[in-house]
Tab-separated table of C-alpha atoms in Angstrom:
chain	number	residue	atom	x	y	z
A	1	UNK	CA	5.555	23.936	13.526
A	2	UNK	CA	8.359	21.235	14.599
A	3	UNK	CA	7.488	17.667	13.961
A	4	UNK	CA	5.526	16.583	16.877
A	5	UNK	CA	3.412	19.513	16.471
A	6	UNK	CA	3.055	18.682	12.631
A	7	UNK	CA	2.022	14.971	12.898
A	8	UNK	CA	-0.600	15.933	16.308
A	9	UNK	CA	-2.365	18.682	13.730
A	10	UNK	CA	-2.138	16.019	10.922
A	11	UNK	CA	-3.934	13.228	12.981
A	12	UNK	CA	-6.673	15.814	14.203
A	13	UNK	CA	-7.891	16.553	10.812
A	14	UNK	CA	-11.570	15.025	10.044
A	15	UNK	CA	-11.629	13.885	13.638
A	16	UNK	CA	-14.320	15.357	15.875
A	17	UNK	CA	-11.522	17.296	18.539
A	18	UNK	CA	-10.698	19.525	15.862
A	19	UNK	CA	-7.363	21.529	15.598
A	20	UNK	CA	-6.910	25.279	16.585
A	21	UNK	CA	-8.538	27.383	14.243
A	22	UNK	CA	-9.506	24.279	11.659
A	23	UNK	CA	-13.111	24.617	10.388
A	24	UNK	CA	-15.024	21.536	8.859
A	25	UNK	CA	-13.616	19.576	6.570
A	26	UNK	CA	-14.127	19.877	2.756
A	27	UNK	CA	-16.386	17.515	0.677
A	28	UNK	CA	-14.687	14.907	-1.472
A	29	UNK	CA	-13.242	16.361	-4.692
A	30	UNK	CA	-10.195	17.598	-6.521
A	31	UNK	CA	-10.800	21.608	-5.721
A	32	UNK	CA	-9.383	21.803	-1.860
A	33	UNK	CA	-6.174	20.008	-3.962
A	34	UNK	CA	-5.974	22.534	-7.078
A	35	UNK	CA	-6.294	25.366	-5.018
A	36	UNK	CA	-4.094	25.021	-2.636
A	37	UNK	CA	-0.981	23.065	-5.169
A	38	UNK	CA	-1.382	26.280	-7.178
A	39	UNK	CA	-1.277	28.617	-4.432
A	40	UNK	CA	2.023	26.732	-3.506
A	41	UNK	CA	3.324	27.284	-6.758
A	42	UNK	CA	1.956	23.752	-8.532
A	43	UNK	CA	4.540	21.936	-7.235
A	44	UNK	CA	3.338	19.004	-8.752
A	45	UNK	CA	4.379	19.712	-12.214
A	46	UNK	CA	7.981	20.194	-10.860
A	47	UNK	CA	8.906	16.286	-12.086
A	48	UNK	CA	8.092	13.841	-14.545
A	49	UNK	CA	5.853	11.078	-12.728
A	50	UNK	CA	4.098	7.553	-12.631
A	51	UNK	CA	0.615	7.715	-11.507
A	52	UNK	CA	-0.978	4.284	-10.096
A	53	UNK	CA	-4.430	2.784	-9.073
A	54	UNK	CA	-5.528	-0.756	-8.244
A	55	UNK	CA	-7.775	-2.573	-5.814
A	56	UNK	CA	-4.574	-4.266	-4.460
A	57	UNK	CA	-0.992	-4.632	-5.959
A	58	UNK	CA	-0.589	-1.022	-6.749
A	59	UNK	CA	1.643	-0.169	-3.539
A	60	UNK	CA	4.079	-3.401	-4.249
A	61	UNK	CA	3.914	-2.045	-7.784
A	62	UNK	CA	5.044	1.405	-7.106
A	63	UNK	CA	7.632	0.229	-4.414
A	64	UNK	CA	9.065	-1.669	-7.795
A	65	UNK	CA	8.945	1.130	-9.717
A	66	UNK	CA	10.134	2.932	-7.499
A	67	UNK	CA	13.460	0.929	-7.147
A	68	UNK	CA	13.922	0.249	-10.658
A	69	UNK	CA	14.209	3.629	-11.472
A	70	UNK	CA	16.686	4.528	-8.844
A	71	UNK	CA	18.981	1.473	-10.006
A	72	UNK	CA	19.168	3.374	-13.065
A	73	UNK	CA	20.096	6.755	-11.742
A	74	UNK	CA	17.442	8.377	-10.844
A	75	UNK	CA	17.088	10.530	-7.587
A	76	UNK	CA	12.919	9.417	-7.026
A	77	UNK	CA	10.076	10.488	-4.704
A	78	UNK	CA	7.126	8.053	-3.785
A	79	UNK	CA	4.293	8.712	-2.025
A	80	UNK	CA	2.049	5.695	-0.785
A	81	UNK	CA	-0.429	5.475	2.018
A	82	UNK	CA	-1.179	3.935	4.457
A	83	UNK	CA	2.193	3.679	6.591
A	84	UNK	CA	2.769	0.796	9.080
A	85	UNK	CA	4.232	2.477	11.608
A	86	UNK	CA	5.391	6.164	11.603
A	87	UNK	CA	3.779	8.670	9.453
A	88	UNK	CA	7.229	9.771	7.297
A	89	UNK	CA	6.696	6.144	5.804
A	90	UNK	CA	4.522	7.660	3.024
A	91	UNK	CA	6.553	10.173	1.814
A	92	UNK	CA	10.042	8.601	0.636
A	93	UNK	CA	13.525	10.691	-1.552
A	94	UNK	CA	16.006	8.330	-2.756
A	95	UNK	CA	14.893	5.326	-1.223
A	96	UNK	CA	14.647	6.768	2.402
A	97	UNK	CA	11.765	8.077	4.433
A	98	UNK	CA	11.381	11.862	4.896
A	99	UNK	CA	13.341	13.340	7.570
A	100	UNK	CA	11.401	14.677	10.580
A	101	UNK	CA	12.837	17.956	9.811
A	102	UNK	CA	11.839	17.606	5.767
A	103	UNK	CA	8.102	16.902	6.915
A	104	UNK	CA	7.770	19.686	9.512
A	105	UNK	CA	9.593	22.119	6.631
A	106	UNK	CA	7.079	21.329	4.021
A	107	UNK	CA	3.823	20.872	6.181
A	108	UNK	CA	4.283	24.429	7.942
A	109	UNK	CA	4.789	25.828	3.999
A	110	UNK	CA	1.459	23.804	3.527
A	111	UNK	CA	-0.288	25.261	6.534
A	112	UNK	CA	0.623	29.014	6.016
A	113	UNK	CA	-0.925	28.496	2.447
A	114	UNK	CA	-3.933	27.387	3.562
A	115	UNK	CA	-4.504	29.634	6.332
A	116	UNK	CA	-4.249	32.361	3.762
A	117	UNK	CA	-6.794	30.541	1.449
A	118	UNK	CA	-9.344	30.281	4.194
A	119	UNK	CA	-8.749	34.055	5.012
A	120	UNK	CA	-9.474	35.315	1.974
A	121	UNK	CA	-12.569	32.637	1.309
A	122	UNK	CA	-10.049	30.651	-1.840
A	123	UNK	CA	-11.094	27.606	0.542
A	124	UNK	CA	-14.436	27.505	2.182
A	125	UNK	CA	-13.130	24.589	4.248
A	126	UNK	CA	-9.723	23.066	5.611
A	127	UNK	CA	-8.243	20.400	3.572
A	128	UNK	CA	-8.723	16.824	4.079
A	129	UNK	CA	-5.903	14.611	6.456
A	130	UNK	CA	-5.102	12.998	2.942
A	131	UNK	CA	-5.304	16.308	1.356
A	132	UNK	CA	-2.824	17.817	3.175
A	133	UNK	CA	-0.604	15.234	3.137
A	134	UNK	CA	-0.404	14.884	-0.888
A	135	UNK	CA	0.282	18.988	-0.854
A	136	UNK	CA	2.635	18.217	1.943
A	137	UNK	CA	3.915	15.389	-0.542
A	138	UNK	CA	4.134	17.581	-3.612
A	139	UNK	CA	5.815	20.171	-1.847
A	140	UNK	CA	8.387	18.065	-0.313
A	141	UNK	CA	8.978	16.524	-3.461
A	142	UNK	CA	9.832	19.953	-4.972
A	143	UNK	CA	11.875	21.559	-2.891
A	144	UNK	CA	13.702	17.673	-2.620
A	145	UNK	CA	15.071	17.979	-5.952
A	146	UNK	CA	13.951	14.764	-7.225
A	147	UNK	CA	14.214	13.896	-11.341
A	148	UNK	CA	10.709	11.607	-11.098
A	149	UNK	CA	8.166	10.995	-8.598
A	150	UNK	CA	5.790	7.628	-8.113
A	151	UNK	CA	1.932	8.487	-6.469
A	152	UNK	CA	0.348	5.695	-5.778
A	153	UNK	CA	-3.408	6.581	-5.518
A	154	UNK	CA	-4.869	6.617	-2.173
A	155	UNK	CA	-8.735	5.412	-2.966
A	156	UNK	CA	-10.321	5.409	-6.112
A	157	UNK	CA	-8.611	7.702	-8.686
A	158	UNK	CA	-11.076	9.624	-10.062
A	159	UNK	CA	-11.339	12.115	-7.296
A	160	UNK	CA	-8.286	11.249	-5.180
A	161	UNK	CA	-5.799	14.064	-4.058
A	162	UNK	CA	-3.509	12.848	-6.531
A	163	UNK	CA	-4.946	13.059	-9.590
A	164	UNK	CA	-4.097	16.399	-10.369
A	165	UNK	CA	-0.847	15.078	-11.404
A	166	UNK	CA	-0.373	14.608	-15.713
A	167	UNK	CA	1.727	11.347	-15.675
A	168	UNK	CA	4.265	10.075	-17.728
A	169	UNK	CA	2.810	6.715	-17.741
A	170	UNK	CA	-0.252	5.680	-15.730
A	171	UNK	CA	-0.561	2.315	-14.220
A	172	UNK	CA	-4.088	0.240	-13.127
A	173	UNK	CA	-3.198	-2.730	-11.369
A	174	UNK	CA	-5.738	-5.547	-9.951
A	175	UNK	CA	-9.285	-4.548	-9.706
A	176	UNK	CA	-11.779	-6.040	-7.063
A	177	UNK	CA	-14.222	-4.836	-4.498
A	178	UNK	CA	-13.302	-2.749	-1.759
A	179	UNK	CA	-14.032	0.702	-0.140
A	180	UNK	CA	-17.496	-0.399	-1.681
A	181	UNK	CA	-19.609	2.499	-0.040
A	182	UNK	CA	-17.610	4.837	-2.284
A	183	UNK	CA	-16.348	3.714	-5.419
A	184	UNK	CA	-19.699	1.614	-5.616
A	185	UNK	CA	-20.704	-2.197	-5.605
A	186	UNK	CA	-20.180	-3.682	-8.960
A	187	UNK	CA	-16.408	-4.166	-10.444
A	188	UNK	CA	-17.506	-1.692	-13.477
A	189	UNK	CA	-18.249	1.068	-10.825
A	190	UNK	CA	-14.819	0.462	-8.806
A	191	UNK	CA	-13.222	0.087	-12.418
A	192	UNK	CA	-14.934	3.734	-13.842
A	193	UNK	CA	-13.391	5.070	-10.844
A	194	UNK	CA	-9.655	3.754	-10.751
A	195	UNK	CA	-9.685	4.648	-14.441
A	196	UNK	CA	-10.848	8.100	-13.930
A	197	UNK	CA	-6.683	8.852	-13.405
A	198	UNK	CA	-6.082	7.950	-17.264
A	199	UNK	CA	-5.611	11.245	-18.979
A	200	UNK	CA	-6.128	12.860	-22.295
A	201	UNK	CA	-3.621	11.297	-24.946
A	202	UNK	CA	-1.570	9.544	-21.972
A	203	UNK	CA	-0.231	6.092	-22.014
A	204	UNK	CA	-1.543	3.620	-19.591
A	205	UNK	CA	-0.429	0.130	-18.363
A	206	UNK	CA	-2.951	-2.375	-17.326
A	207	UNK	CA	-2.734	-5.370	-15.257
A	208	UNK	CA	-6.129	-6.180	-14.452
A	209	UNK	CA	-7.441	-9.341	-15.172
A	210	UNK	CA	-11.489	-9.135	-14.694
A	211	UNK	CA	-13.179	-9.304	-18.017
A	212	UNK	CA	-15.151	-6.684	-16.957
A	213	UNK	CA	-12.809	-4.296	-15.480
A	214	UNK	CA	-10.359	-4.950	-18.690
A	215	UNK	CA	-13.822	-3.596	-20.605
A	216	UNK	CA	-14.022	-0.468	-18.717
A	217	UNK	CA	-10.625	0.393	-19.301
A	218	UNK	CA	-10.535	0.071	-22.820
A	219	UNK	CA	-13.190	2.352	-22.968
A	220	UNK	CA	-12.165	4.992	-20.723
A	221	UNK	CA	-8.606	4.628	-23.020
A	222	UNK	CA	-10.258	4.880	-26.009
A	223	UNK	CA	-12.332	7.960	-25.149
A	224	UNK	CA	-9.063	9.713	-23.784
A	225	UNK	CA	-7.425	9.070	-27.242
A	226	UNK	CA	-4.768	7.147	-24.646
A	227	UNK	CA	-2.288	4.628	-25.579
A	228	UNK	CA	-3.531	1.527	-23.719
A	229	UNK	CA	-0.744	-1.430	-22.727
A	230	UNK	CA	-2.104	-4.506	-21.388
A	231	UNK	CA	0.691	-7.211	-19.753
A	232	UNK	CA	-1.104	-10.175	-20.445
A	233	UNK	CA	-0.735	-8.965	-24.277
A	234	UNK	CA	3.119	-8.221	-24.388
A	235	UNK	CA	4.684	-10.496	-21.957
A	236	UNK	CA	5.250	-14.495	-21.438
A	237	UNK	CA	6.668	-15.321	-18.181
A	238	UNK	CA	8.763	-18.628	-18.527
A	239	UNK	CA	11.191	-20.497	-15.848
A	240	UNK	CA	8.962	-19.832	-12.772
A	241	UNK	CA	10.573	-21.124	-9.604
A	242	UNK	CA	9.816	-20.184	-5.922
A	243	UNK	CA	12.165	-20.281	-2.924
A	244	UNK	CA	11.312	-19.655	0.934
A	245	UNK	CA	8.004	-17.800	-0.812
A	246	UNK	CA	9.746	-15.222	-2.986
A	247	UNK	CA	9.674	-15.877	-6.874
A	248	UNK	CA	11.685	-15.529	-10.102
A	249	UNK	CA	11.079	-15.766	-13.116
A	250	UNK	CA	12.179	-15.028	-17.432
A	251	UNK	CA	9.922	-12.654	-18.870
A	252	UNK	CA	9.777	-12.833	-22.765
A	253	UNK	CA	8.784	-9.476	-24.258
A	254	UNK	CA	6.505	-9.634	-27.293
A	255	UNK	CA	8.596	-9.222	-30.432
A	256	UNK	CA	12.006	-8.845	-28.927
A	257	UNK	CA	14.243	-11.771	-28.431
A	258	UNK	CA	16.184	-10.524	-25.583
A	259	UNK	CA	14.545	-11.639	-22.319
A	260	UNK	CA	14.111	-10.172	-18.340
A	261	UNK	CA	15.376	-11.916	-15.194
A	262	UNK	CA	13.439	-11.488	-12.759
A	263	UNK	CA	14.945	-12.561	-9.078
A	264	UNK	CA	11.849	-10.740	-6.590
A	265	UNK	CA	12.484	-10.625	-3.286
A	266	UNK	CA	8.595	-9.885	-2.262
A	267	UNK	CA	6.779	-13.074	-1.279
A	268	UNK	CA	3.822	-14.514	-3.063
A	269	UNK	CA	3.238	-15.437	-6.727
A	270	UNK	CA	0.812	-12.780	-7.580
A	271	UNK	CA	3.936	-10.166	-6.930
A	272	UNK	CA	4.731	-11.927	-10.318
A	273	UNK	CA	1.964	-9.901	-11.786
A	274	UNK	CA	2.833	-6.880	-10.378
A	275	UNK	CA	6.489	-6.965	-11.337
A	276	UNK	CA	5.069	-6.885	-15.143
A	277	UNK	CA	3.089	-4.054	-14.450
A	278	UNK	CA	5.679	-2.316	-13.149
A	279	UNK	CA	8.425	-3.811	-16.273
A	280	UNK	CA	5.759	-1.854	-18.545
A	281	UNK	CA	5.649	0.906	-16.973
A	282	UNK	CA	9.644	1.139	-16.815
A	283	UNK	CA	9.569	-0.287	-20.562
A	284	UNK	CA	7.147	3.051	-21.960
A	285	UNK	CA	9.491	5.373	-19.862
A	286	UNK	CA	12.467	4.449	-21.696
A	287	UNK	CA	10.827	4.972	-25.008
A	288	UNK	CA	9.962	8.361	-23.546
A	289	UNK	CA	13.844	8.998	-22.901
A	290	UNK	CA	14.253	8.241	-19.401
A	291	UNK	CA	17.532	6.623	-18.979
A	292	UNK	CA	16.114	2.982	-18.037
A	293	UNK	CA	17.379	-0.415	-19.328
A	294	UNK	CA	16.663	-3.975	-19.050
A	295	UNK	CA	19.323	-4.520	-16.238
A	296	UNK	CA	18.176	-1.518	-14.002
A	297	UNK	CA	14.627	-3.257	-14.569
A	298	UNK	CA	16.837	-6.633	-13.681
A	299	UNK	CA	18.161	-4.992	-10.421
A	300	UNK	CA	15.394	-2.496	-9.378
A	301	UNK	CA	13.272	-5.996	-9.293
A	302	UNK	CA	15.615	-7.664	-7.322
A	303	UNK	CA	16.530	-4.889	-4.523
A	304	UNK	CA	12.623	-3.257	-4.254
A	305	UNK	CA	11.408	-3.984	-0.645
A	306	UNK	CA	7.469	-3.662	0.814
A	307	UNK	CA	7.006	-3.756	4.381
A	308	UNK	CA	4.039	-5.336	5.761
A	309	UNK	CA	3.250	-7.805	2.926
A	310	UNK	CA	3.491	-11.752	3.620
A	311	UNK	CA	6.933	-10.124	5.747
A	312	UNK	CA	8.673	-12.869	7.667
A	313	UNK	CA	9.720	-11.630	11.243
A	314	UNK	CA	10.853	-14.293	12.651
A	315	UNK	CA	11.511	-18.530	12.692
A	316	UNK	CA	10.414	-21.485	15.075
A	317	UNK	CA	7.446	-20.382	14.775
A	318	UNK	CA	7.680	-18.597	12.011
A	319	UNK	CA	5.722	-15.347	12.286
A	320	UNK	CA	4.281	-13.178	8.864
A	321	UNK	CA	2.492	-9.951	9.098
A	322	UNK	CA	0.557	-9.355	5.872
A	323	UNK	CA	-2.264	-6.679	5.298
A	324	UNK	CA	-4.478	-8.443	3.215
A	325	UNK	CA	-8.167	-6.248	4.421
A	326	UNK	CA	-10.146	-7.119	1.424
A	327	UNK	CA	-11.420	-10.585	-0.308
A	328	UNK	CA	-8.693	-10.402	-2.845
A	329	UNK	CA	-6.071	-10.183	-0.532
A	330	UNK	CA	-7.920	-13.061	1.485
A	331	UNK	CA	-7.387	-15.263	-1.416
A	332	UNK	CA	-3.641	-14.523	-2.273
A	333	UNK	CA	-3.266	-15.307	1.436
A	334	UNK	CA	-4.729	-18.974	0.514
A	335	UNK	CA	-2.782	-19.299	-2.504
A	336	UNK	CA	0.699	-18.570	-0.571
A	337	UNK	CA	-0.808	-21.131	2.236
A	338	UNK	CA	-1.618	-23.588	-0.488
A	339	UNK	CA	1.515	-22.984	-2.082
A	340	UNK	CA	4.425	-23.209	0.605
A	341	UNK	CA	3.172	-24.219	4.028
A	342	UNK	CA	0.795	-27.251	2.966
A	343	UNK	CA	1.021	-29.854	5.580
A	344	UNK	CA	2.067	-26.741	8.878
A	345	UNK	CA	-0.395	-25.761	11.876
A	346	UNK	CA	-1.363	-22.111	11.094
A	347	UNK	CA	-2.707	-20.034	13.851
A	348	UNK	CA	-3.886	-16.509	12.752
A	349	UNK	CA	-4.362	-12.965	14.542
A	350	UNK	CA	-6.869	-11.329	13.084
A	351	UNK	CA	-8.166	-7.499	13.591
A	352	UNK	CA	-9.889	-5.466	11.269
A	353	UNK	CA	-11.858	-2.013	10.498
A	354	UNK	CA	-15.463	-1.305	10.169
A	355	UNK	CA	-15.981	-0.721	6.364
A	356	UNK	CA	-14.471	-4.142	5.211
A	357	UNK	CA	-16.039	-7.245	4.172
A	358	UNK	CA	-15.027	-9.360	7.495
A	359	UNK	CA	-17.725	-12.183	6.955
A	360	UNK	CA	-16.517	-12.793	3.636
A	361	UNK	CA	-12.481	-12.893	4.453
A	362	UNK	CA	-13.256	-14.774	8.086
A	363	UNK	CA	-15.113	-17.005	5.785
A	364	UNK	CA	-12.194	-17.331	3.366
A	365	UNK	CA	-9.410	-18.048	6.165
A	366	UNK	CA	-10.954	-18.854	9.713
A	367	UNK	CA	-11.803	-22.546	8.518
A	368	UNK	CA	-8.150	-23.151	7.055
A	369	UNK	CA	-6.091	-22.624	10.547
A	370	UNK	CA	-5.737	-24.289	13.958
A	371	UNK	CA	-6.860	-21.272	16.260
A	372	UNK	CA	-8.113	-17.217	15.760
A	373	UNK	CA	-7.653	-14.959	18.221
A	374	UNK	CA	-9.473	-11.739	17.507
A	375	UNK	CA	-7.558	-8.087	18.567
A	376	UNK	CA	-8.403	-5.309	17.919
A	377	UNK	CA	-6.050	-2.495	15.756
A	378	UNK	CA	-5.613	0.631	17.688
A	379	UNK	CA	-7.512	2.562	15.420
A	380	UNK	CA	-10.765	4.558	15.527
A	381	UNK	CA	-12.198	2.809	12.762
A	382	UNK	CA	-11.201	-0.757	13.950
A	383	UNK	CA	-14.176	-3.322	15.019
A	384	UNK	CA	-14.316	-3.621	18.463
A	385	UNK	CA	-13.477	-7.606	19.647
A	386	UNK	CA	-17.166	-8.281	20.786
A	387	UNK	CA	-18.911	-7.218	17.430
A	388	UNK	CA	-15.854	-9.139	15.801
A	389	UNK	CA	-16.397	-12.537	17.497
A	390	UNK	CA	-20.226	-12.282	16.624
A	391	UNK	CA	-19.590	-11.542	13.086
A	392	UNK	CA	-16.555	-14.360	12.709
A	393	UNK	CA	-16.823	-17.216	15.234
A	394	UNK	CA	-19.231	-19.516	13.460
A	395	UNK	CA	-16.015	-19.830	10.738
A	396	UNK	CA	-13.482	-21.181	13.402
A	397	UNK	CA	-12.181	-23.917	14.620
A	398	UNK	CA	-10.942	-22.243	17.871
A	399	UNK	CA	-11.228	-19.092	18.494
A	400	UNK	CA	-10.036	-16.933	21.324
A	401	UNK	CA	-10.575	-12.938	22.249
A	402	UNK	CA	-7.443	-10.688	23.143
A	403	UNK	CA	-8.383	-7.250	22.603
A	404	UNK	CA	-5.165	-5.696	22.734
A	405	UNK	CA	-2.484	-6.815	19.754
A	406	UNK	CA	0.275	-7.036	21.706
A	407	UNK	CA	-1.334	-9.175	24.132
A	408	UNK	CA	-2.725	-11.315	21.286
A	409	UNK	CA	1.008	-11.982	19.628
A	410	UNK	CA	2.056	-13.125	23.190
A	411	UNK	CA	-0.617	-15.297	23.375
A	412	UNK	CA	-0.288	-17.394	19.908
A	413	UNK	CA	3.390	-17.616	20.894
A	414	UNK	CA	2.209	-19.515	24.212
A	415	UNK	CA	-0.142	-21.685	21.849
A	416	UNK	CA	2.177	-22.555	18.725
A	417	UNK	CA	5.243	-24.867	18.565
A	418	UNK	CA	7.989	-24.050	16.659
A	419	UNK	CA	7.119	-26.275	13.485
A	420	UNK	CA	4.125	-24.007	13.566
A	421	UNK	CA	3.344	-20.722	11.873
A	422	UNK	CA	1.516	-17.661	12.363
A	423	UNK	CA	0.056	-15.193	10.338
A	424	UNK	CA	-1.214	-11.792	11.400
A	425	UNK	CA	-3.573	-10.151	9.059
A	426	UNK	CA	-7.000	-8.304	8.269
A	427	UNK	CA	-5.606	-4.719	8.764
A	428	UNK	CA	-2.827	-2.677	7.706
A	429	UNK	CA	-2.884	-0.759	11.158
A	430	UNK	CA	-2.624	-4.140	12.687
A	431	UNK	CA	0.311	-5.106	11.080
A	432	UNK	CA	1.865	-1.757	12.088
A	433	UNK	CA	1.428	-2.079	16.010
A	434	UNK	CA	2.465	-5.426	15.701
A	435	UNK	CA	6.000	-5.061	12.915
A	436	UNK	CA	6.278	-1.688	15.136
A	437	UNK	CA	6.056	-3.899	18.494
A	438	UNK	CA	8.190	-6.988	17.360
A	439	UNK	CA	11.049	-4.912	16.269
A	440	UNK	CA	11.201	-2.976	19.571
A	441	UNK	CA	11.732	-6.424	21.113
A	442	UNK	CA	14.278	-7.766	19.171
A	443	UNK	CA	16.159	-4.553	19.530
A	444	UNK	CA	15.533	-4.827	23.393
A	445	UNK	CA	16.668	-8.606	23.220
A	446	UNK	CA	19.479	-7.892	21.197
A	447	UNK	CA	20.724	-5.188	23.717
A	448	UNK	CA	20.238	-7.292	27.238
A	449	UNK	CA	22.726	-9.535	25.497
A	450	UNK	CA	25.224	-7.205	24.362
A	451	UNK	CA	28.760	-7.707	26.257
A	452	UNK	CA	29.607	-5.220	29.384
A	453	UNK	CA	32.382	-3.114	29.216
């Protein structure tokens, strides 16, 4: 397959107009995975790897990671989910994207295996979207080249596509609730199951900060026989200052006198946290002989970039697309309010999906801004504008209906002035159509004024 017919068969997968020759789709567990990375030659044992979970941070945490380790030398793969804007966004070698003609390489290796499988009854089913794209990711990964990979988990752990991997170091970052109806509704359940990706004698780094989800961890540690490393236990952060959003900051490692700068370039304060979880992580690899030191932590830190996340696009108004789709992301979004733009007119875009707990985050934000205007994400899964405003507009001020995004972003720049700002939230696929959107224009701006020849 070339590209386009690559991404079309990707999209189809789970979806009820099902691809040529695709029967249903597997139940949720690690076999479709093992079967079909071994028939492809278990490409993920190829590389050495960091393996991460987390309610939220865990992307920004392996985008970090990610960076540090290529400041000190190291040609990397990372896989994250979701993208923003073009599929080849998840799977990344060096720093860059996959090429079209990478993806199309690997996923028609990925296909062939699995139509064999399913011939000869290996698989009873085709593999999961997700599935497919973590073999696709493996593969890739493989026949890249690369001397360590980051997989950032795509929900849960315990029985997500990527935790056949053994990892160098594994990484839990925040826990709260989310993606309730499957990883279940108490932070110990959502905890048992991000944990379930610490492995037998492996080291772990934690950054969670529930009581009760540090508990589960220690257990689930302890039973593995795993080395356990919590941040709050072997770092101080001193010197914190902020400017235009974006922190820095002198970490002190327990019982070493030589301290870390770190100078992020990811807005918010809670990116803080997840620099030290990612520090840790970078810290245990050394130990295990991977050529890392405390300036390519210094300088991974400072150059690591993650699309989407409290991202300024633009000035007068100032417009920020952030993804925050769950309560804890709600509530960083307050803090960074609280904490830089205390005193400006915020108006707010707000789309979301059907599994996420909208009456709790319209609760959290609606009441704090000028003017809403509800869109809706051009997604299957998104809540359609009408069920939106009756689930939301008893939280706003002022509240307006635009059910297409693009519309909606033209409309808040008719309402705001340029002291004013605006935040688009609530979805990840939001923030894609939107970044994807806004880009377009300025390119298109930027050409109509280019000079004639």
């Amino acid at each position: 397959m070339n590209y386009d017919e690559a991404v079309r068969y990707l999209l189809t997968l789970g979806k009820e107009l099902a691809a040529p020759r695709q029967a249903r789709v597997q139940k949720f567990d690690l076999a479709n995975i093992s079967i079909l990375s071994e028939s492809l030659g278990s490409p993920h044992r190829g590389s050495p790897c960091v393996h991460i979970a987390g309610t939220n941070g865990k992307g920004s945490t392996a985008a970090m990671l990610d960076s540090i380790l290529r400041a000190a030398g190291l040609r990397t793969g990372l896989y994250t989910s979701p993208h923003l804007e073009r599929i080849n966004e998840r799977i990344r070698i060096a720093g860059e994207d996959i090429s079209g003609a990478a993806f199309a390489e690997s996923f028609t290796r990925v296909e062939t295996h699995i139509e064999a499988l399913m011939a000869s009854g290996a698989l009873a089913a085709h593999p999961t979207f997700f599935e497919c794209l973590t073999a696709l990711a493996y593969d890739a990964f493989a026949h890249a080249e690369i001397d360590f990979a980051v997989y950032e988990v795509g929900m849960g752990g315990r029985l997500d596509a990527t935790n056949i991997v053994t990892p160098e170091v594994a990484v839990i970052t925040q826990i709260d609730f989310d993606h309730e109806a499957y990883l279940g509704h108490s932070i110990e359940q959502i905890t048992g199951e991000k944990a379930g990706i610490i492995k037998s004698g492996g080291w772990v780094v934690s950054s969670a900060e529930r009581p009760e989800a540090r508990a589960v961890i220690a257990r689930r540690a302890a039973a593995m026989d795993a080395r356990l490393v919590e941040i709050d236990a072997i770092f101080e952060m001193e010197e914190v200052h902020a400017k235009d959003g974006c922190y820095s900051a002198v970490v002190s490692p327990a019982h070493s006198k030589k301290k870390i700068a770190v100078d992020l370039r990811l807005p918010g304060r809670f990116q803080l946290r997840n620099a030290l979880a990612a520090i840790a992580a970078a810290r245990l690899l050394a130990q295990r002989g991977f050529p890392i030191d405390d300036d390519s932590i210094a300088r991974g830190l400072a150059g690591a970039r993650w699309p989407g996340r409290l991202e300024r696009m633009a000035e007068k108004p100032a417009l920020y697309l952030d993804g925050s789709h769950n309560p804890a992301g709600a509530r960083e979004l307050l803090a960074f309010w609280d904490g830089h733009l205390r005193g400006r007119k915020i108006f707010l875009i707000y789309g979301a999906m059907r599994d996420k707990a909208v009456d709790e985050i319209s609760g959290l934000l609606f009441p704090r801004v000028d003017t809403v205007i509800l869109t809706e994400p051009h997604q299957s899964r998104a809540i359609s504008v009408e069920v939106l405003r009756e689930m939301t507009h008893h939280h706003a001020q002022n509240l307006e209906v635009v059910s297409d995004p693009v519309q909606a972003l033209e409309r808040v720049f008719e309402l705001a002035h340029p002291d004013d700002v605006i935040f688009v939230t609530g979805s990840l696929y939001l923030v894609g159509d939107l970044r994807k959107y806004w880009l377009g224009r300025a390119l298109t701006a930027n050409a109509h004024t280019l000079p004639t020849r």
